[in-house]
mmCIF file of C-alpha atoms and ligand atoms in Angstrom:
data_model
loop_
_atom_site.group_PDB
_atom_site.id
_atom_site.type_symbol
_atom_site.label_atom_id
_atom_site.label_comp_id
_atom_site.label_asym_id
_atom_site.label_seq_id
_atom_site.Cartn_x
_atom_site.Cartn_y
_atom_site.Cartn_z
ATOM 1 C CA MET A 1 -13.251 -144.345 50.441
ATOM 2 C CA ARG A 2 -13.142 -144.753 53.908
ATOM 3 C CA THR A 3 -10.246 -142.650 55.092
ATOM 4 C CA LEU A 4 -12.124 -139.528 55.880
ATOM 5 C CA ASP A 5 -14.760 -141.356 57.893
ATOM 6 C CA SER A 6 -14.332 -140.390 61.282
ATOM 7 C CA THR A 7 -16.842 -143.046 62.416
ATOM 8 C CA THR A 8 -14.352 -145.867 61.452
ATOM 9 C CA SER A 9 -11.431 -146.891 63.690
ATOM 10 C CA LEU A 10 -7.842 -146.303 63.121
ATOM 11 C CA ARG A 11 -6.607 -149.448 61.412
ATOM 12 C CA ILE A 12 -2.977 -150.666 61.928
ATOM 13 C CA ALA A 13 -1.299 -153.346 60.014
ATOM 14 C CA VAL A 14 0.927 -155.690 61.808
ATOM 15 C CA GLN A 15 2.788 -158.822 60.636
ATOM 16 C CA LYS A 16 0.592 -161.897 61.327
ATOM 17 C CA SER A 17 3.048 -164.384 62.056
ATOM 18 C CA GLY A 18 6.920 -163.821 61.816
ATOM 19 C CA ARG A 19 9.829 -162.022 63.403
ATOM 20 C CA LEU A 20 8.061 -158.930 64.201
ATOM 21 C CA THR A 21 4.813 -160.117 65.492
ATOM 22 C CA ASP A 22 5.506 -160.453 69.364
ATOM 23 C CA LYS A 23 7.681 -157.218 69.455
ATOM 24 C CA THR A 24 5.138 -155.155 67.710
ATOM 25 C CA LEU A 25 2.286 -156.528 69.990
ATOM 26 C CA ASN A 26 4.423 -155.958 72.953
ATOM 27 C CA LEU A 27 5.355 -152.608 71.909
ATOM 28 C CA LEU A 28 1.416 -151.881 71.383
ATOM 29 C CA GLU A 29 0.420 -153.311 74.878
ATOM 30 C CA GLY A 30 3.401 -151.605 76.546
ATOM 31 C CA ILE A 31 1.937 -148.294 75.499
ATOM 32 C CA GLY A 32 -1.423 -149.127 76.897
ATOM 33 C CA LEU A 33 -3.554 -150.775 74.078
ATOM 34 C CA LYS A 34 -5.309 -153.764 75.304
ATOM 35 C CA PHE A 35 -6.523 -156.411 72.887
ATOM 36 C CA ASP A 36 -8.511 -159.455 72.980
ATOM 37 C CA ASP A 37 -6.868 -162.805 71.818
ATOM 38 C CA TYR A 38 -5.180 -161.704 68.683
ATOM 39 C CA LYS A 39 -3.905 -165.269 67.682
ATOM 40 C CA ARG A 40 -7.391 -166.024 66.467
ATOM 41 C CA SER A 41 -8.644 -163.490 64.325
ATOM 42 C CA LEU A 42 -7.257 -161.377 61.254
ATOM 43 C CA LEU A 43 -8.985 -158.183 62.338
ATOM 44 C CA VAL A 44 -8.511 -157.706 66.087
ATOM 45 C CA LYS A 45 -10.410 -154.812 68.039
ATOM 46 C CA CYS A 46 -8.737 -152.766 70.692
ATOM 47 C CA LEU A 47 -10.484 -153.044 73.803
ATOM 48 C CA ASN A 48 -9.656 -149.526 75.079
ATOM 49 C CA PHE A 49 -9.087 -147.422 71.916
ATOM 50 C CA ASP A 50 -10.677 -146.585 68.622
ATOM 51 C CA VAL A 51 -7.842 -148.881 67.156
ATOM 52 C CA GLU A 52 -8.146 -151.929 65.119
ATOM 53 C CA LEU A 53 -5.201 -154.462 64.061
ATOM 54 C CA LEU A 54 -4.972 -155.978 60.590
ATOM 55 C CA LEU A 55 -2.992 -159.190 60.828
ATOM 56 C CA ILE A 56 -1.495 -159.809 57.474
ATOM 57 C CA ARG A 57 1.946 -160.881 55.729
ATOM 58 C CA ASP A 58 4.742 -158.261 56.165
ATOM 59 C CA ASP A 59 5.100 -158.052 52.147
ATOM 60 C CA ASP A 60 1.514 -156.778 52.168
ATOM 61 C CA ILE A 61 1.626 -153.985 54.626
ATOM 62 C CA PRO A 62 3.434 -151.125 52.496
ATOM 63 C CA GLU A 63 0.854 -151.535 49.994
ATOM 64 C CA TYR A 64 -2.331 -151.595 52.422
ATOM 65 C CA VAL A 65 -0.731 -148.592 54.040
ATOM 66 C CA GLU A 66 -0.241 -146.822 50.758
ATOM 67 C CA ASP A 67 -3.699 -147.580 49.648
ATOM 68 C CA GLY A 68 -5.176 -146.108 52.942
ATOM 69 C CA VAL A 69 -6.693 -149.622 53.636
ATOM 70 C CA CYS A 70 -4.652 -149.293 56.747
ATOM 71 C CA ASP A 71 -3.645 -146.018 58.481
ATOM 72 C CA LEU A 72 -0.609 -147.060 60.180
ATOM 73 C CA GLY A 73 1.688 -150.023 59.798
ATOM 74 C CA PHE A 74 4.585 -151.754 61.482
ATOM 75 C CA VAL A 75 6.881 -153.305 58.976
ATOM 76 C CA GLY A 76 10.891 -153.641 58.164
ATOM 77 C CA ALA A 77 12.248 -150.726 56.335
ATOM 78 C CA ASN A 78 13.687 -153.260 53.924
ATOM 79 C CA VAL A 79 9.967 -154.042 52.645
ATOM 80 C CA VAL A 80 9.047 -150.261 52.268
ATOM 81 C CA GLU A 81 12.339 -149.651 50.427
ATOM 82 C CA GLU A 82 11.925 -152.725 48.279
ATOM 83 C CA ASP A 83 8.922 -151.535 46.520
ATOM 84 C CA GLN A 84 9.414 -147.617 47.229
ATOM 85 C CA THR A 85 5.769 -147.426 48.354
ATOM 86 C CA ASP A 86 4.565 -143.953 48.975
ATOM 87 C CA VAL A 87 4.059 -143.813 52.886
ATOM 88 C CA SER A 88 5.281 -141.663 55.640
ATOM 89 C CA ILE A 89 7.808 -142.914 57.889
ATOM 90 C CA LEU A 90 6.963 -141.865 61.287
ATOM 91 C CA ARG A 91 9.609 -143.685 63.292
ATOM 92 C CA GLY A 92 12.241 -146.186 63.735
ATOM 93 C CA LEU A 93 11.829 -148.776 66.160
ATOM 94 C CA ASN A 94 15.161 -150.559 66.975
ATOM 95 C CA TYR A 95 13.948 -153.881 66.658
ATOM 96 C CA GLY A 96 13.904 -156.278 63.825
ATOM 97 C CA VAL A 97 17.405 -154.824 62.976
ATOM 98 C CA CYS A 98 19.261 -156.469 60.182
ATOM 99 C CA ARG A 99 21.012 -155.567 56.884
ATOM 100 C CA LEU A 100 20.659 -156.487 53.265
ATOM 101 C CA SER A 101 24.555 -157.827 52.457
ATOM 102 C CA LEU A 102 26.012 -159.057 49.440
ATOM 103 C CA ALA A 103 27.602 -162.387 49.981
ATOM 104 C CA VAL A 104 29.687 -164.767 47.959
ATOM 105 C CA PRO A 105 31.212 -168.102 48.409
ATOM 106 C CA LYS A 106 34.372 -168.067 50.677
ATOM 107 C CA ASN A 107 37.476 -168.054 48.572
ATOM 108 C CA GLY A 108 35.681 -167.568 45.458
ATOM 109 C CA ASP A 109 36.517 -164.963 42.443
ATOM 110 C CA ILE A 110 34.300 -162.207 43.595
ATOM 111 C CA GLN A 111 36.305 -160.236 46.276
ATOM 112 C CA HIS A 112 35.243 -156.759 45.709
ATOM 113 C CA ILE A 113 32.102 -155.003 44.416
ATOM 114 C CA GLU A 114 33.712 -154.615 40.874
ATOM 115 C CA ASP A 115 34.086 -158.054 40.555
ATOM 116 C CA PHE A 116 30.094 -158.589 40.447
ATOM 117 C CA ASN A 117 30.283 -157.303 36.777
ATOM 118 C CA GLY A 118 28.459 -159.815 34.635
ATOM 119 C CA LYS A 119 27.648 -161.925 37.649
ATOM 120 C CA LYS A 120 24.396 -163.469 38.572
ATOM 121 C CA ILE A 121 22.718 -162.511 41.985
ATOM 122 C CA ALA A 122 20.110 -164.605 43.816
ATOM 123 C CA THR A 123 17.974 -162.484 46.100
ATOM 124 C CA SER A 124 14.479 -161.738 47.560
ATOM 125 C CA TYR A 125 15.066 -158.135 47.269
ATOM 126 C CA PRO A 126 15.634 -157.518 43.338
ATOM 127 C CA GLY A 127 14.532 -154.027 43.791
ATOM 128 C CA ILE A 128 17.124 -152.744 46.317
ATOM 129 C CA THR A 129 19.920 -155.190 44.811
ATOM 130 C CA GLY A 130 19.087 -153.802 41.090
ATOM 131 C CA ARG A 131 19.187 -150.104 42.206
ATOM 132 C CA PHE A 132 22.346 -150.408 44.111
ATOM 133 C CA PHE A 133 24.231 -151.850 41.184
ATOM 134 C CA GLU A 134 22.518 -149.441 38.796
ATOM 135 C CA SER A 135 23.876 -146.736 41.043
ATOM 136 C CA LYS A 136 27.148 -148.077 40.888
ATOM 137 C CA GLY A 137 27.174 -148.646 37.115
ATOM 138 C CA ILE A 138 27.750 -152.277 37.486
ATOM 139 C CA ASP A 139 25.847 -154.671 35.113
ATOM 140 C CA VAL A 140 24.689 -157.863 37.013
ATOM 141 C CA GLN A 141 21.943 -160.150 36.410
ATOM 142 C CA VAL A 142 19.231 -160.465 39.197
ATOM 143 C CA LEU A 143 17.569 -163.674 39.843
ATOM 144 C CA THR A 144 14.650 -163.496 42.082
ATOM 145 C CA LEU A 145 13.873 -165.937 44.654
ATOM 146 C CA SER A 146 11.261 -166.041 47.114
ATOM 147 C CA GLY A 147 13.403 -167.869 50.029
ATOM 148 C CA SER A 148 16.207 -170.044 50.795
ATOM 149 C CA VAL A 149 18.646 -167.661 48.812
ATOM 150 C CA GLU A 150 21.653 -168.604 50.800
ATOM 151 C CA ILE A 151 21.602 -172.161 49.033
ATOM 152 C CA ALA A 152 21.777 -170.387 45.329
ATOM 153 C CA PRO A 153 25.544 -170.470 45.095
ATOM 154 C CA ARG A 154 25.820 -174.147 46.051
ATOM 155 C CA LEU A 155 23.396 -175.034 43.718
ATOM 156 C CA GLU A 156 25.093 -173.205 41.049
ATOM 157 C CA ILE A 157 22.299 -170.994 40.047
ATOM 158 C CA ALA A 158 23.940 -168.005 41.148
ATOM 159 C CA ASP A 159 27.395 -166.456 41.712
ATOM 160 C CA ALA A 160 26.451 -164.508 44.694
ATOM 161 C CA ILE A 161 23.538 -163.610 46.927
ATOM 162 C CA SER A 162 22.051 -160.541 48.410
ATOM 163 C CA ASP A 163 20.133 -161.516 51.517
ATOM 164 C CA LEU A 164 19.167 -160.272 54.984
ATOM 165 C CA VAL A 165 21.655 -160.885 57.682
ATOM 166 C CA SER A 166 21.285 -160.353 61.556
ATOM 167 C CA THR A 167 23.749 -162.591 63.280
ATOM 168 C CA GLY A 168 25.644 -163.904 59.934
ATOM 169 C CA ASP A 169 25.270 -167.443 61.152
ATOM 170 C CA THR A 170 23.354 -168.615 58.082
ATOM 171 C CA LEU A 171 25.894 -167.119 55.870
ATOM 172 C CA LYS A 172 28.628 -168.957 57.857
ATOM 173 C CA ALA A 173 26.678 -172.218 57.645
ATOM 174 C CA ASN A 174 26.503 -172.162 53.909
ATOM 175 C CA GLY A 175 30.198 -171.177 53.371
ATOM 176 C CA LEU A 176 29.515 -167.510 52.443
ATOM 177 C CA VAL A 177 31.035 -164.055 53.318
ATOM 178 C CA GLU A 178 29.517 -160.618 53.388
ATOM 179 C CA ILE A 179 31.239 -158.301 50.924
ATOM 180 C CA ALA A 180 29.156 -155.056 51.417
ATOM 181 C CA THR A 181 25.945 -153.908 53.172
ATOM 182 C CA ILE A 182 23.861 -152.318 50.721
ATOM 183 C CA PHE A 183 20.633 -151.525 52.968
ATOM 184 C CA GLU A 184 20.402 -151.016 56.865
ATOM 185 C CA SER A 185 17.012 -151.870 58.108
ATOM 186 C CA GLU A 186 14.987 -151.936 61.441
ATOM 187 C CA THR A 187 11.310 -152.029 61.946
ATOM 188 C CA GLN A 188 9.496 -148.806 61.223
ATOM 189 C CA LEU A 189 5.976 -147.260 61.944
ATOM 190 C CA ILE A 190 4.688 -146.035 58.629
ATOM 191 C CA LYS A 191 1.438 -143.909 57.983
ATOM 192 C CA THR A 192 -0.859 -143.671 54.983
ATOM 193 C CA ASN A 193 -0.431 -140.479 52.752
ATOM 194 C CA LYS A 194 -4.119 -140.527 52.133
ATOM 195 C CA PRO A 195 -6.171 -138.030 54.050
ATOM 196 C CA LEU A 196 -7.088 -138.880 57.631
ATOM 197 C CA SER A 197 -10.053 -137.543 59.623
ATOM 198 C CA ASN A 198 -9.008 -135.149 62.515
ATOM 199 C CA GLY A 199 -9.969 -138.148 65.075
ATOM 200 C CA LYS A 200 -7.548 -140.313 63.539
ATOM 201 C CA ALA A 201 -4.812 -137.704 63.149
ATOM 202 C CA GLU A 202 -5.075 -137.033 66.938
ATOM 203 C CA LEU A 203 -4.992 -140.650 67.843
ATOM 204 C CA ILE A 204 -1.857 -141.095 65.736
ATOM 205 C CA GLY A 205 -0.319 -138.137 67.538
ATOM 206 C CA LYS A 206 -1.221 -139.910 70.884
ATOM 207 C CA ILE A 207 0.224 -143.243 69.926
ATOM 208 C CA LEU A 208 3.543 -141.638 68.598
ATOM 209 C CA GLN A 209 4.002 -139.812 71.952
ATOM 210 C CA ARG A 210 3.342 -142.814 73.905
ATOM 211 C CA ILE A 211 6.071 -144.779 71.670
ATOM 212 C CA GLU A 212 8.380 -142.083 72.341
ATOM 213 C CA GLY A 213 7.836 -142.328 76.018
ATOM 214 C CA TYR A 214 8.216 -146.419 75.659
ATOM 215 C CA GLN A 215 11.448 -145.959 73.678
ATOM 216 C CA LYS A 216 13.069 -143.579 76.216
ATOM 217 C CA ALA A 217 12.040 -145.679 79.065
ATOM 218 C CA ALA A 218 13.536 -148.903 77.532
ATOM 219 C CA LYS A 219 16.888 -147.013 77.246
ATOM 220 C CA SER A 220 16.820 -145.736 80.939
ATOM 221 C CA ARG A 221 16.827 -147.140 84.401
ATOM 222 C CA TYR A 222 15.593 -145.533 87.609
ATOM 223 C CA ILE A 223 18.295 -146.071 90.227
ATOM 224 C CA MET A 224 17.983 -145.516 93.928
ATOM 225 C CA MET A 225 20.872 -145.476 96.523
ATOM 226 C CA ASN A 226 21.777 -144.279 99.922
ATOM 227 C CA ALA A 227 24.891 -142.112 100.620
ATOM 228 C CA PRO A 228 26.469 -139.905 103.415
ATOM 229 C CA GLN A 229 25.161 -136.212 102.920
ATOM 230 C CA GLU A 230 28.713 -135.003 102.339
ATOM 231 C CA SER A 231 29.002 -137.512 99.169
ATOM 232 C CA VAL A 232 25.797 -135.813 97.524
ATOM 233 C CA PRO A 233 28.082 -133.247 95.638
ATOM 234 C CA LYS A 234 30.384 -135.747 94.123
ATOM 235 C CA ILE A 235 27.350 -138.145 93.425
ATOM 236 C CA LYS A 236 25.558 -135.331 91.330
ATOM 237 C CA GLU A 237 28.663 -134.875 88.995
ATOM 238 C CA ILE A 238 28.912 -138.672 88.590
ATOM 239 C CA ILE A 239 25.281 -139.074 87.661
ATOM 240 C CA PRO A 240 24.387 -138.285 84.034
ATOM 241 C CA SER A 241 20.484 -137.779 84.863
ATOM 242 C CA LEU A 242 18.183 -136.177 82.730
ATOM 243 C CA LYS A 243 17.230 -133.860 85.686
ATOM 244 C CA SER A 244 18.766 -133.339 89.148
ATOM 245 C CA PRO A 245 18.485 -136.226 91.515
ATOM 246 C CA THR A 246 15.837 -136.260 94.151
ATOM 247 C CA VAL A 247 17.882 -136.210 97.393
ATOM 248 C CA MET A 248 15.793 -137.110 100.765
ATOM 249 C CA PRO A 249 17.137 -137.141 104.283
ATOM 250 C CA LEU A 250 17.122 -140.829 106.148
ATOM 251 C CA ALA A 251 16.309 -141.441 109.684
ATOM 252 C CA ASP A 252 20.180 -142.435 110.123
ATOM 253 C CA ASN A 253 21.924 -139.241 110.811
ATOM 254 C CA GLY A 254 23.893 -137.619 107.895
ATOM 255 C CA MET A 255 22.299 -140.252 105.398
ATOM 256 C CA VAL A 256 20.489 -139.385 102.472
ATOM 257 C CA ALA A 257 18.591 -141.655 99.727
ATOM 258 C CA ILE A 258 19.273 -140.492 96.039
ATOM 259 C CA HIS A 259 16.685 -141.486 93.297
ATOM 260 C CA THR A 260 17.237 -140.571 89.804
ATOM 261 C CA VAL A 261 17.086 -141.803 86.073
ATOM 262 C CA ILE A 262 20.053 -142.815 84.012
ATOM 263 C CA PRO A 263 20.773 -143.955 80.513
ATOM 264 C CA ILE A 264 21.189 -147.823 80.674
ATOM 265 C CA SER A 265 24.368 -147.447 78.509
ATOM 266 C CA THR A 266 26.283 -145.795 81.461
ATOM 267 C CA PHE A 267 24.843 -147.885 84.336
ATOM 268 C CA TRP A 268 27.741 -150.214 85.000
ATOM 269 C CA ASP A 269 30.356 -147.308 84.790
ATOM 270 C CA VAL A 270 28.447 -145.067 86.796
ATOM 271 C CA MET A 271 27.692 -147.630 89.487
ATOM 272 C CA GLU A 272 31.445 -148.248 90.124
ATOM 273 C CA GLN A 273 32.083 -144.600 90.563
ATOM 274 C CA LEU A 274 29.068 -144.370 92.863
ATOM 275 C CA GLU A 275 30.145 -147.207 95.139
ATOM 276 C CA GLU A 276 33.918 -145.377 95.109
ATOM 277 C CA ALA A 277 32.062 -141.804 96.100
ATOM 278 C CA GLY A 278 30.365 -143.904 99.058
ATOM 279 C CA ALA A 279 27.061 -144.884 97.755
ATOM 280 C CA THR A 280 25.322 -148.236 99.171
ATOM 281 C CA GLY A 281 22.559 -150.163 98.743
ATOM 282 C CA ILE A 282 22.381 -149.215 94.974
ATOM 283 C CA VAL A 283 18.978 -150.679 93.420
ATOM 284 C CA MET A 284 18.249 -150.309 89.563
ATOM 285 C CA LEU A 285 14.823 -150.712 88.280
ATOM 286 C CA PRO A 286 13.045 -150.869 84.769
ATOM 287 C CA ILE A 287 10.919 -148.160 83.788
ATOM 288 C CA GLU A 288 7.633 -148.590 81.807
ATOM 289 C CA SER A 289 7.280 -145.343 80.094
ATOM 290 C CA MET A 290 8.487 -141.849 80.428
ATOM 291 C CA ILE A 291 6.951 -138.241 79.398
ATOM 292 C CA VAL A 292 10.108 -136.058 79.522
HETATM 293 O O1 PRT B 301 5.054 -164.543 56.353
HETATM 294 P P1 PRT B 301 5.567 -163.175 56.168
HETATM 295 O O2 PRT B 301 5.878 -162.945 54.841
HETATM 296 O O3 PRT B 301 4.830 -162.272 56.928
HETATM 297 O O4 PRT B 301 7.238 -163.224 56.894
HETATM 298 P P2 PRT B 301 8.588 -163.587 56.273
HETATM 299 O O5 PRT B 301 9.018 -164.783 56.392
HETATM 300 O O6 PRT B 301 8.671 -162.764 54.866
HETATM 301 O O7 PRT B 301 9.475 -162.437 57.024
HETATM 302 P P3 PRT B 301 10.231 -162.811 58.530
HETATM 303 O O8 PRT B 301 9.143 -162.906 59.727
HETATM 304 O O9 PRT B 301 11.149 -163.653 58.368
HETATM 305 O O10 PRT B 301 10.924 -161.543 59.017
HETATM 306 C C1 PRT B 301 10.029 -160.148 59.132
HETATM 307 C C2 PRT B 301 11.121 -158.981 58.951
HETATM 308 O O11 PRT B 301 12.152 -159.193 59.893
HETATM 309 C C3 PRT B 301 11.990 -158.868 57.815
HETATM 310 O O12 PRT B 301 11.438 -158.345 56.791
HETATM 311 C C4 PRT B 301 13.025 -158.038 58.171
HETATM 312 O O13 PRT B 301 12.853 -156.818 58.428
HETATM 313 C C5 PRT B 301 13.413 -158.377 59.698
HETATM 314 N N1 PRT B 301 14.479 -159.497 60.062
HETATM 315 C C6 PRT B 301 15.329 -159.037 61.090
HETATM 316 C C7 PRT B 301 14.965 -160.494 59.271
HETATM 317 C C8 PRT B 301 15.900 -160.915 59.854
HETATM 318 N N2 PRT B 301 16.464 -160.101 60.841
HETATM 319 C C9 PRT B 301 16.490 -162.277 59.373
HETATM 320 N N3 PRT B 301 17.703 -162.536 59.842
HETATM 321 N N4 PRT B 301 14.338 -160.979 58.305
HETATM 322 C C10 PRT B 301 14.823 -162.299 57.867
HETATM 323 N N5 PRT B 301 16.012 -162.776 58.346
HETATM 324 C C11 PRT B 301 16.539 -164.174 57.819
HETATM 325 C C12 PRT B 301 17.361 -163.883 56.450
HETATM 326 O O14 PRT B 301 16.724 -163.711 55.286
HETATM 327 C C13 PRT B 301 18.325 -165.193 56.442
HETATM 328 O O15 PRT B 301 17.357 -166.198 55.904
HETATM 329 O O16 PRT B 301 17.366 -164.796 58.650
HETATM 330 C C14 PRT B 301 18.402 -165.311 57.800
HETATM 331 C C15 PRT B 301 19.522 -164.773 58.331
HETATM 332 O O17 PRT B 301 19.648 -164.606 59.818
HETATM 333 P P4 PRT B 301 21.202 -164.654 60.524
HETATM 334 O O18 PRT B 301 20.841 -164.558 62.021
HETATM 335 O O19 PRT B 301 21.686 -166.235 60.409
HETATM 336 O O20 PRT B 301 22.075 -163.658 59.990
HETATM 337 ZN ZN1 ZN B 302 7.281 -161.631 54.012
#
């Protein structure tokens, strides 16, 4: 049992090679963790924290975290939910966003959820799919496939599918239409429920705080502009900043520089209003991290 051993590193499970790999490693590097070449090894030491990464298949991550082999893991909510592993979900991470949807051949005889009674559904997610129909009291036959699920109706081995969808292009290309979403997913940071040493618990707290700052920063922009002094009250009204903006006098008489942070979602609306209020030279910069 290694989990109470304070001499071991905090071990984090990350998908070895797949859709979540680059984004997870970018996130870890974005919060200041440095790694040697992680492409070559399965177990990668962090150079500046007592952390190591275990690079494995995404399907194995929840179990490794459940068993305490890894303390943390980055994995799709769909994978955690499928096997209903006993782990704690620390945070949703806004990437790897997708949905598990029921899809059927276009113009076929299944149009509504009730029409699924007695039908055969191909899926790589028999757990989530089976539980969904059970909760509705609809009797279906679930055929478990490990991949290429979308081809099953054309091969006539199933009447419908339950599969992950992001853009919907794969369904369309296979003549399928979505009937219902049964699970919404994103990447999650999960934690073991096994006991952890104080050192590890502290490190997890630090990592979480940094992730929070990183996520806030990703949704915000630092903006700078010049404006006549008399426009400042109007500009303050327009800017939905986290704190009151910084206003500094410029060498030009009656002009000031204004700096502030705004949510990215409002940037374009705000920019037009700022120009109308007399702001010039508006510059927007990305923010690496924020502690608010
Ligand atoms: O080798 P390993 O087992 O680690 O990887 P994997 O092949 O099982 O998983 P991978 O890398 O394909 O996906 C990892 C995780 O990414 C999934 O568990 C989801 O949490 C998330 N994710 C996000 C997706 C998608 N979007 C997605 N679109 N996983 C799979 N897909 C597939 C889907 O199965 C279908 O075949 O993409 C196709 C549909 O995409 P659209 O864009 O055409 O709708
Ligand atoms: Zn997988």
